[in-house]
PDB file of C-alpha atoms in Angstrom:
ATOM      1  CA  UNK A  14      21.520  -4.308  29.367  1.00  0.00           C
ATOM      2  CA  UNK A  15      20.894  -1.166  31.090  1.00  0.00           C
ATOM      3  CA  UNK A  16      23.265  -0.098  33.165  1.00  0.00           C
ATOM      4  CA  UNK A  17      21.427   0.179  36.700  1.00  0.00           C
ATOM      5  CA  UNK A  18      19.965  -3.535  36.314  1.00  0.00           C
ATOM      6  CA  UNK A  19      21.213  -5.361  38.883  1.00  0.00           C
ATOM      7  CA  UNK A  20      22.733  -9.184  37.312  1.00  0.00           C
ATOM      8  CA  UNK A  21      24.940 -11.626  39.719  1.00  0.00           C
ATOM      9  CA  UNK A  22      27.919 -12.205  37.605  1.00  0.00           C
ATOM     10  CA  UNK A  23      27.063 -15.559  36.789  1.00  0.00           C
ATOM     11  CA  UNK A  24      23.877 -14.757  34.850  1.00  0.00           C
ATOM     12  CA  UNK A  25      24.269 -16.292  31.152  1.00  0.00           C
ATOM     13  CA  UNK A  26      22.438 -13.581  28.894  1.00  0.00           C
ATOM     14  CA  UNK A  27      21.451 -14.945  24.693  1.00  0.00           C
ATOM     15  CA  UNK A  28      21.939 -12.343  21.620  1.00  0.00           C
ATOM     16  CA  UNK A  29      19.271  -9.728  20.568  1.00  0.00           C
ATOM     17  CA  UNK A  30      17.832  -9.816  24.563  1.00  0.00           C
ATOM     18  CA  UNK A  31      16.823  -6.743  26.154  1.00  0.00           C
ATOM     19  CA  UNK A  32      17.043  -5.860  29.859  1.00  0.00           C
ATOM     20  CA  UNK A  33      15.230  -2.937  31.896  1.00  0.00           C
ATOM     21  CA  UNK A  34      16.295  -0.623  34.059  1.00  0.00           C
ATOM     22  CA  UNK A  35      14.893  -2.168  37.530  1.00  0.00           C
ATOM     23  CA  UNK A  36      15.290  -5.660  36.591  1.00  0.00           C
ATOM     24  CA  UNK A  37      17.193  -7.446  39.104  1.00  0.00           C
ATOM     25  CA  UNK A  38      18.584 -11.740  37.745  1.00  0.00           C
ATOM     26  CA  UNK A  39      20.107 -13.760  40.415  1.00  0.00           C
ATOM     27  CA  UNK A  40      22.808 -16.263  40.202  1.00  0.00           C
ATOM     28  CA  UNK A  41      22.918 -18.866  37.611  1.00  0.00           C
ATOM     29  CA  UNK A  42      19.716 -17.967  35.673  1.00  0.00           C
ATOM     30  CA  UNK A  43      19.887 -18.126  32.174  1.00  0.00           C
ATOM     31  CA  UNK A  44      18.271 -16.123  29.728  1.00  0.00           C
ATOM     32  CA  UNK A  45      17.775 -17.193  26.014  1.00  0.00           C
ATOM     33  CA  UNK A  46      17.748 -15.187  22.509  1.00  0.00           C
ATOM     34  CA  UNK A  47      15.559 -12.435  22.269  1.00  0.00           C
ATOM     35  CA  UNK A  48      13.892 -12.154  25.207  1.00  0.00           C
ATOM     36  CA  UNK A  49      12.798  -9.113  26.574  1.00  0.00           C
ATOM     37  CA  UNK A  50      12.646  -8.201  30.469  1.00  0.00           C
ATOM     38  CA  UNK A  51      11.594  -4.955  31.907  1.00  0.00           C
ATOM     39  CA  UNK A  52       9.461  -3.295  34.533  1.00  0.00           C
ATOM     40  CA  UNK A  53       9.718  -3.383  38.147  1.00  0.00           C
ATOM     41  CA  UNK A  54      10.837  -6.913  38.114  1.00  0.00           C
ATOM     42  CA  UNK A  55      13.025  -9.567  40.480  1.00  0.00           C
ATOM     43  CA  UNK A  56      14.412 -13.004  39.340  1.00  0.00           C
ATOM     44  CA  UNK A  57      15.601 -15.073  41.527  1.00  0.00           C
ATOM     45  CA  UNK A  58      18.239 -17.663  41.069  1.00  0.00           C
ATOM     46  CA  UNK A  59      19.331 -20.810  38.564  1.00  0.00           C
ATOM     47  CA  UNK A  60      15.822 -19.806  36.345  1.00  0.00           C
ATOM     48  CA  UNK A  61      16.378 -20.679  32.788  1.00  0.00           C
ATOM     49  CA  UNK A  62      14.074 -18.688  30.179  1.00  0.00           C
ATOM     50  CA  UNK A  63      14.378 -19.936  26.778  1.00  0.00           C
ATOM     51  CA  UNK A  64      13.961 -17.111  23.336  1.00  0.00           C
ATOM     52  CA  UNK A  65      11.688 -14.734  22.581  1.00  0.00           C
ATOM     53  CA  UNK A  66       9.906 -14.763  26.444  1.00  0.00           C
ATOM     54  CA  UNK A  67       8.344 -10.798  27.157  1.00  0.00           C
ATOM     55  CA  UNK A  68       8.734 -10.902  31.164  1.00  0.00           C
ATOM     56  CA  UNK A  69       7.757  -7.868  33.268  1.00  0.00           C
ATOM     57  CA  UNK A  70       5.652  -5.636  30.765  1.00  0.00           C
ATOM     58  CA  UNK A  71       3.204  -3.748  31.067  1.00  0.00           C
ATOM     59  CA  UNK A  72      -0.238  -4.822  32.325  1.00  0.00           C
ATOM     60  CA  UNK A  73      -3.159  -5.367  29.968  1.00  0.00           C
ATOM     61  CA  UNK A  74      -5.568  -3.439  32.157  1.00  0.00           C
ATOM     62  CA  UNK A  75      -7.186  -0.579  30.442  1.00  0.00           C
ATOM     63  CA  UNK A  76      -6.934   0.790  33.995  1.00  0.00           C
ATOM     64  CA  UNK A  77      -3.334   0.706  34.125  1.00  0.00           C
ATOM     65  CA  UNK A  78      -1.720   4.225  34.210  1.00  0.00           C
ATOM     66  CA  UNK A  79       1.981   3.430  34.419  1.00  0.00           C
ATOM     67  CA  UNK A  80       1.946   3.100  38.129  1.00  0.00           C
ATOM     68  CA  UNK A  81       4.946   1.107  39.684  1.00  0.00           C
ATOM     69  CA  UNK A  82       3.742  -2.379  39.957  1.00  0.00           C
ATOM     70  CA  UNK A  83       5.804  -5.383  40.100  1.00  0.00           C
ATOM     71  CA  UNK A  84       7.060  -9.382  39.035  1.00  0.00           C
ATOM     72  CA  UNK A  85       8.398 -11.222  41.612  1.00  0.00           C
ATOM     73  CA  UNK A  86       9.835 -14.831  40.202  1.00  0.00           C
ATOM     74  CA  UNK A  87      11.179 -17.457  42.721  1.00  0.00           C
ATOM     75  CA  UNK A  88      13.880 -20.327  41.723  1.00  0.00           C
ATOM     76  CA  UNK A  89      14.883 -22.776  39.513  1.00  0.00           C
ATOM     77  CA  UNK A  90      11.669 -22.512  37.479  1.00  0.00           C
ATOM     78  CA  UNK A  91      11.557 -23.126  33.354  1.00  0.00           C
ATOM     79  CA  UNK A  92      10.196 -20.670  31.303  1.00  0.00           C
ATOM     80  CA  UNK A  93       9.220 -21.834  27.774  1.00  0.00           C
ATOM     81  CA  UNK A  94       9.527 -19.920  24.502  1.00  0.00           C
ATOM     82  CA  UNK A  95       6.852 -16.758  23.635  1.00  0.00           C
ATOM     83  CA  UNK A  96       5.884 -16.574  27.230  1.00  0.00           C
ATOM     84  CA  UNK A  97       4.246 -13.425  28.451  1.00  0.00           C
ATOM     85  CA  UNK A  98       4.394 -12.803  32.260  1.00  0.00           C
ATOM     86  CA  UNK A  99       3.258  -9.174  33.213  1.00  0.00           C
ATOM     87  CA  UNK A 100       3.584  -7.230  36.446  1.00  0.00           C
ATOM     88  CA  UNK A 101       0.643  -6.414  38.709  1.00  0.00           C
ATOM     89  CA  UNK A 102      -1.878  -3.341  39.319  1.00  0.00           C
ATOM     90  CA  UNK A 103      -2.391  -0.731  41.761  1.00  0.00           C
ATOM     91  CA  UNK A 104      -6.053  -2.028  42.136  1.00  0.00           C
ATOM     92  CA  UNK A 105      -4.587  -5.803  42.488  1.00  0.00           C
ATOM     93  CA  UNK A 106      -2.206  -6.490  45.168  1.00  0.00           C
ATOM     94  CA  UNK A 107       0.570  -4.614  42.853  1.00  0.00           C
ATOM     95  CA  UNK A 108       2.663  -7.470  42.136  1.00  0.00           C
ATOM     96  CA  UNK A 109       2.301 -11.286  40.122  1.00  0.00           C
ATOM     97  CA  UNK A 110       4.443 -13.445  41.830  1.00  0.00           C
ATOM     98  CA  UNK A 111       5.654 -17.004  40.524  1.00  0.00           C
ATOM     99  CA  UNK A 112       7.257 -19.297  43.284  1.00  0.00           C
ATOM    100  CA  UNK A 113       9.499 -22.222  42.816  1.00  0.00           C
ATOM    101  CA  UNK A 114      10.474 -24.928  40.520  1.00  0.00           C
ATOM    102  CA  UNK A 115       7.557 -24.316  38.011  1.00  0.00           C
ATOM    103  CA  UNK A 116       7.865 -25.723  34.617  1.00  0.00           C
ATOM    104  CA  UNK A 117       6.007 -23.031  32.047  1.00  0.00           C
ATOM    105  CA  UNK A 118       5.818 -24.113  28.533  1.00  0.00           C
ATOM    106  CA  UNK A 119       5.945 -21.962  25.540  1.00  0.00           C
ATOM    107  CA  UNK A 120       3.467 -19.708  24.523  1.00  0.00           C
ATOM    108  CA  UNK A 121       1.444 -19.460  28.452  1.00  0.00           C
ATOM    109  CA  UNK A 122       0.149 -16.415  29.247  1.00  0.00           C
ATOM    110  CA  UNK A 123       0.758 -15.178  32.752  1.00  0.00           C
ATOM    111  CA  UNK A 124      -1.353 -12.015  33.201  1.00  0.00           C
ATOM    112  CA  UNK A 125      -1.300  -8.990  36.163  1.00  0.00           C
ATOM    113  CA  UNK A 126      -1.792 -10.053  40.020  1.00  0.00           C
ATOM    114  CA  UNK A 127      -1.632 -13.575  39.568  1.00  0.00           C
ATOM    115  CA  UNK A 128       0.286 -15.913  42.008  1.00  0.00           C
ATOM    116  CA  UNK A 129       1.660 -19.145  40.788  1.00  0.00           C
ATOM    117  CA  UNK A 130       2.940 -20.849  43.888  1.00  0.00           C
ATOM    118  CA  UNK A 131       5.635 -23.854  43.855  1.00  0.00           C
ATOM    119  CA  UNK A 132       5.586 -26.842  41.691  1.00  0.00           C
ATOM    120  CA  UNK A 133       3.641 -26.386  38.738  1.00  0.00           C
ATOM    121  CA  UNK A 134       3.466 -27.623  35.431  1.00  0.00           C
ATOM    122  CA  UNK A 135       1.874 -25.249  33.120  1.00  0.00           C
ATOM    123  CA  UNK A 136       0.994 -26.831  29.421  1.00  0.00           C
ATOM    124  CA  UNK A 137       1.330 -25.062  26.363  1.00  0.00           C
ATOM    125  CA  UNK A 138      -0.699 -21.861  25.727  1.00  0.00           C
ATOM    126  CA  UNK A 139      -2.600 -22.608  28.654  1.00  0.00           C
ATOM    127  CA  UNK A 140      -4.132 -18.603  29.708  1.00  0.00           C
ATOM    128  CA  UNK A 141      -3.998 -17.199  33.004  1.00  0.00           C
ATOM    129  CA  UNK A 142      -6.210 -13.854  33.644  1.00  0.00           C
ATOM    130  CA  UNK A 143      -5.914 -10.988  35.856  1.00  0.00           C
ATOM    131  CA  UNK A 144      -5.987 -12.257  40.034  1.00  0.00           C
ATOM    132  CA  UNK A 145      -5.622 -16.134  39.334  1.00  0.00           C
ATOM    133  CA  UNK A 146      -4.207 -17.498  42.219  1.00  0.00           C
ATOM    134  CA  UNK A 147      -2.462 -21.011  41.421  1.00  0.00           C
ATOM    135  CA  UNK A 148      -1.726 -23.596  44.818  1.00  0.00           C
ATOM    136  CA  UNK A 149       1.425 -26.192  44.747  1.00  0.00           C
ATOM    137  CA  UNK A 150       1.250 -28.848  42.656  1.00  0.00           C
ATOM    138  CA  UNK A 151      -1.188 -28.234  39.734  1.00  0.00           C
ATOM    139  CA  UNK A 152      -1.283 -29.347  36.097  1.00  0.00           C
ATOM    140  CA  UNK A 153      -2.776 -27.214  33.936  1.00  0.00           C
ATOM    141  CA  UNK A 154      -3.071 -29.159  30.469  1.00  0.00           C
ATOM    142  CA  UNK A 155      -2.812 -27.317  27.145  1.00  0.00           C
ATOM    143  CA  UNK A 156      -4.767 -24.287  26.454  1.00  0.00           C
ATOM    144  CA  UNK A 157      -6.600 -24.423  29.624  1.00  0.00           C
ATOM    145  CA  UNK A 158      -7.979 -20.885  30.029  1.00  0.00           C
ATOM    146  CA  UNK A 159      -8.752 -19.573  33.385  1.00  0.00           C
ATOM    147  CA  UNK A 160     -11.242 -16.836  34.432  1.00  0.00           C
ATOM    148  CA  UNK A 161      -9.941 -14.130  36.272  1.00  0.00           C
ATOM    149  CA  UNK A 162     -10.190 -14.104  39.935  1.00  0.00           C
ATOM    150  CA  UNK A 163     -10.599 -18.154  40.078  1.00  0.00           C
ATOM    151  CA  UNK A 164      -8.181 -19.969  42.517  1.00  0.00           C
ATOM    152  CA  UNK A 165      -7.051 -23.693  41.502  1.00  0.00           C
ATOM    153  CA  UNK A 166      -6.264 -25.605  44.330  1.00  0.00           C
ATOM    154  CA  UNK A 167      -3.242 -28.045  45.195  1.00  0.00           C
ATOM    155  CA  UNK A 168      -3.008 -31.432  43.534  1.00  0.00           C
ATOM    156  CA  UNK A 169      -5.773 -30.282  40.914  1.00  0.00           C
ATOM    157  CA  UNK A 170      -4.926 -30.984  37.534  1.00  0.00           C
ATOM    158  CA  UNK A 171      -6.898 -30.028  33.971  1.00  0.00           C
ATOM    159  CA  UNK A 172      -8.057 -31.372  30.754  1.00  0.00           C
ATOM    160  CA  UNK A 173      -6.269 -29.747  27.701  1.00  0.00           C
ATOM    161  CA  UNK A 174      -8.379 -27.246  26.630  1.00  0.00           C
ATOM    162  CA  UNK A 175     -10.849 -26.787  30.079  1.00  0.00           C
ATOM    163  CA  UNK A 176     -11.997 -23.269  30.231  1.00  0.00           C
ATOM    164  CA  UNK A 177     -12.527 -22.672  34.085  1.00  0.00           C
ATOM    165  CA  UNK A 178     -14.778 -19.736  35.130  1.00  0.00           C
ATOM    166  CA  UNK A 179     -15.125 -20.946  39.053  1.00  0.00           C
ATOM    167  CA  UNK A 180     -12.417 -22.354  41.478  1.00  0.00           C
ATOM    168  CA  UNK A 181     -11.313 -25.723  41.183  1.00  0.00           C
ATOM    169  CA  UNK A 182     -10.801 -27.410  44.962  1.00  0.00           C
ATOM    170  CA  UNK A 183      -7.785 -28.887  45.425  1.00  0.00           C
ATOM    171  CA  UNK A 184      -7.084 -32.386  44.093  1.00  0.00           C
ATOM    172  CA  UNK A 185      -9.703 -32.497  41.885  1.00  0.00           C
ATOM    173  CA  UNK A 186      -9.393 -33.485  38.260  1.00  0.00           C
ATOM    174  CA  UNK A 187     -11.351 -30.732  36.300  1.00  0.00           C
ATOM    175  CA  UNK A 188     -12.309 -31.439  32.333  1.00  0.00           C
ATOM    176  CA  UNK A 189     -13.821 -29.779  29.412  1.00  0.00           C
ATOM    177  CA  UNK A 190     -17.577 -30.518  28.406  1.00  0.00           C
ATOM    178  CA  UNK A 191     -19.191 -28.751  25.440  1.00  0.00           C
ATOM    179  CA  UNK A 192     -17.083 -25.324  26.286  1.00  0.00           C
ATOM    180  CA  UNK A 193     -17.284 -25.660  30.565  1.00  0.00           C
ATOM    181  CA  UNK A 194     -15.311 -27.181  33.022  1.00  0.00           C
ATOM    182  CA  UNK A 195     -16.689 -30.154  35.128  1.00  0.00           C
ATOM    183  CA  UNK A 196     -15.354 -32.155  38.101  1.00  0.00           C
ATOM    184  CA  UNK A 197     -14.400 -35.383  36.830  1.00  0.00           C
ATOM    185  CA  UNK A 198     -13.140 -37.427  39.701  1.00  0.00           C
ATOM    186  CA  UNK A 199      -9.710 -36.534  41.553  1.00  0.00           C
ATOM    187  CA  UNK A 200      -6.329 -36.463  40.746  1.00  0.00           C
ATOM    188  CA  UNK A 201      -5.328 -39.537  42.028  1.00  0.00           C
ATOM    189  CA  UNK A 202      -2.385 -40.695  39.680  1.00  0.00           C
ATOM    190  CA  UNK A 203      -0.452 -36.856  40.529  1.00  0.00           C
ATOM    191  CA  UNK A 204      -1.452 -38.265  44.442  1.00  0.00           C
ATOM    192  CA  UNK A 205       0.212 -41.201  44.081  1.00  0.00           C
ATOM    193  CA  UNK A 206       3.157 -40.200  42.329  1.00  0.00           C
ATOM    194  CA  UNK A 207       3.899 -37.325  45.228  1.00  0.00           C
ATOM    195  CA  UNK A 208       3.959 -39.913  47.984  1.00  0.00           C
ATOM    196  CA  UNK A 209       0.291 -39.795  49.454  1.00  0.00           C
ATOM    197  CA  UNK A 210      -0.540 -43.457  51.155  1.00  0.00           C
ATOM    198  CA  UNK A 211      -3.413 -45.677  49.586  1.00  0.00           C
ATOM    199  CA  UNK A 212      -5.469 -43.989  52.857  1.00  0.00           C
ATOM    200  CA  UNK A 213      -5.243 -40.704  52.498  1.00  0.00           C
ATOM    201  CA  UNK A 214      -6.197 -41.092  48.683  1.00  0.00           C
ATOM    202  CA  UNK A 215      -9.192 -43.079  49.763  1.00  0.00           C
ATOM    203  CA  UNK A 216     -10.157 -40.523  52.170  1.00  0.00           C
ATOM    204  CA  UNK A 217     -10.124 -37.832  49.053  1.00  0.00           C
ATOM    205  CA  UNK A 218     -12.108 -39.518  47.103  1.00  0.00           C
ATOM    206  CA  UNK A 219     -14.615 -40.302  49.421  1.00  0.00           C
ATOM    207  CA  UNK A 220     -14.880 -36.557  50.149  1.00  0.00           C
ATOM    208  CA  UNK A 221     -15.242 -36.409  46.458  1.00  0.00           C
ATOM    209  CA  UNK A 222     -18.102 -38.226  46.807  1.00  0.00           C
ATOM    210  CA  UNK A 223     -19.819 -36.273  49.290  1.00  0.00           C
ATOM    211  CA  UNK A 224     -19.538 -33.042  47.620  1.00  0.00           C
ATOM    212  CA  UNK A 225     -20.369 -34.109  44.033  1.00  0.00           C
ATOM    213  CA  UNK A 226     -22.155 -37.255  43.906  1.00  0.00           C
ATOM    214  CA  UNK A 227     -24.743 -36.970  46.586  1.00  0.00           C
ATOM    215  CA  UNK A 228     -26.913 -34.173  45.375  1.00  0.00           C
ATOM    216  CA  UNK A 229     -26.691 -32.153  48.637  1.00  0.00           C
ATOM    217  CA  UNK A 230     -26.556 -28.248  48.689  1.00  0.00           C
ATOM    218  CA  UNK A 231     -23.518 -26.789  48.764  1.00  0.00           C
TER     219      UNK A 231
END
């Protein structure tokens, strides 16, 4: 632990981990075996990342010159083993920022400038790129990859293995067909399960409809 990190007393800290200079842990957040956190990078409180996570490295942007860029993580989120959550780039908004009570599984890939807002379940080895921008409430299924600069909107949710090169609007159910991503209905059962009424669901899916089953331009 380097001596000018900044760690409320009540962070719980596993053997053989390694942590950076400007890396500041807030209270109750525990970090596993072997995990490694450096760069410019904030943690907020009662987080628990499990062994062998890399959080705050470098960027893998060719561009990247070892400008001061930063990782901003919220609380109470889960962080899976063999995660890899970088900080952001001068050309990007300089920061990747996860919110709130995410639950990442092992081996996701969080890369530069992304934002992961509140609520999320991210499935193993699913791949974020550079400038994804993730709403409230999404699934991502199992090595999902995203493009970079695609947004995924709230309530959406993927197939396992959906490679998305465009934005997904938000409650829409989005699955993998011969290597692309297609709208396959909505999400209807993550709807239901977060409170909305039997209306508002109906209204969704009736929008739905209008979008991608009438045949009208965009």
């Amino acid at each position: 632990i380097h001596q000018e990190a900044i760690l409320h007393k009540k962070v719980k800290i596993g053997a053989y981990s390694v942590i950076g200079k400007s890396v500041e842990v807030g209270e109750g957040t525990e970090i596993g075996n072997h995990v490694n956190i450096t760069g410019y990078t904030k943690i907020g409180k009662s987080n628990k990342i499990f062994h062998s996570s890399s959080i705050g490295e470098q960027p893998q942007d060719m561009k990247y010159k070892n400008q001061e860029t930063y990782l901003e993580i919220g609380d109470r989120n889960t962080i899976r083993e063999f995660c890899t959550i970088n900080t952001g780039t001068v050309e990007g908004n300089k920061k990747t920022k996860i919110g709130n009570d995410n639950w990442i599984m092992a081996y996701v890939h969080i890369a530069h400038d992304c934002i992961v807002k509140n609520n999320i379940v991210i499935a193993n080895s699913a791949t974020l790129a550079g400038h994804v921008e993730v709403d409230d409430h999404v699934v991502l299924g199992g090595l999902t990859a995203i493009h970079q600069f695609c947004k995924i909107g709230q309530h959406s949710i993927t197939m396992g293995g959906t490679l998305l090169s465009q934005d997904v609007p938000p409650y829409v159910r989005a699955v993998s067909r011969g290597g692309m991503a297609f709208p396959n209905g909505i999400n209807s059962e993550g709807l239901k399960r977060r409170g909305f009424t039997s209306k508002a669901i109906s209204d969704i899916k009736n929008g739905y409809k209008i979008i991608y089953m009438r045949n009208n331009s965009i």
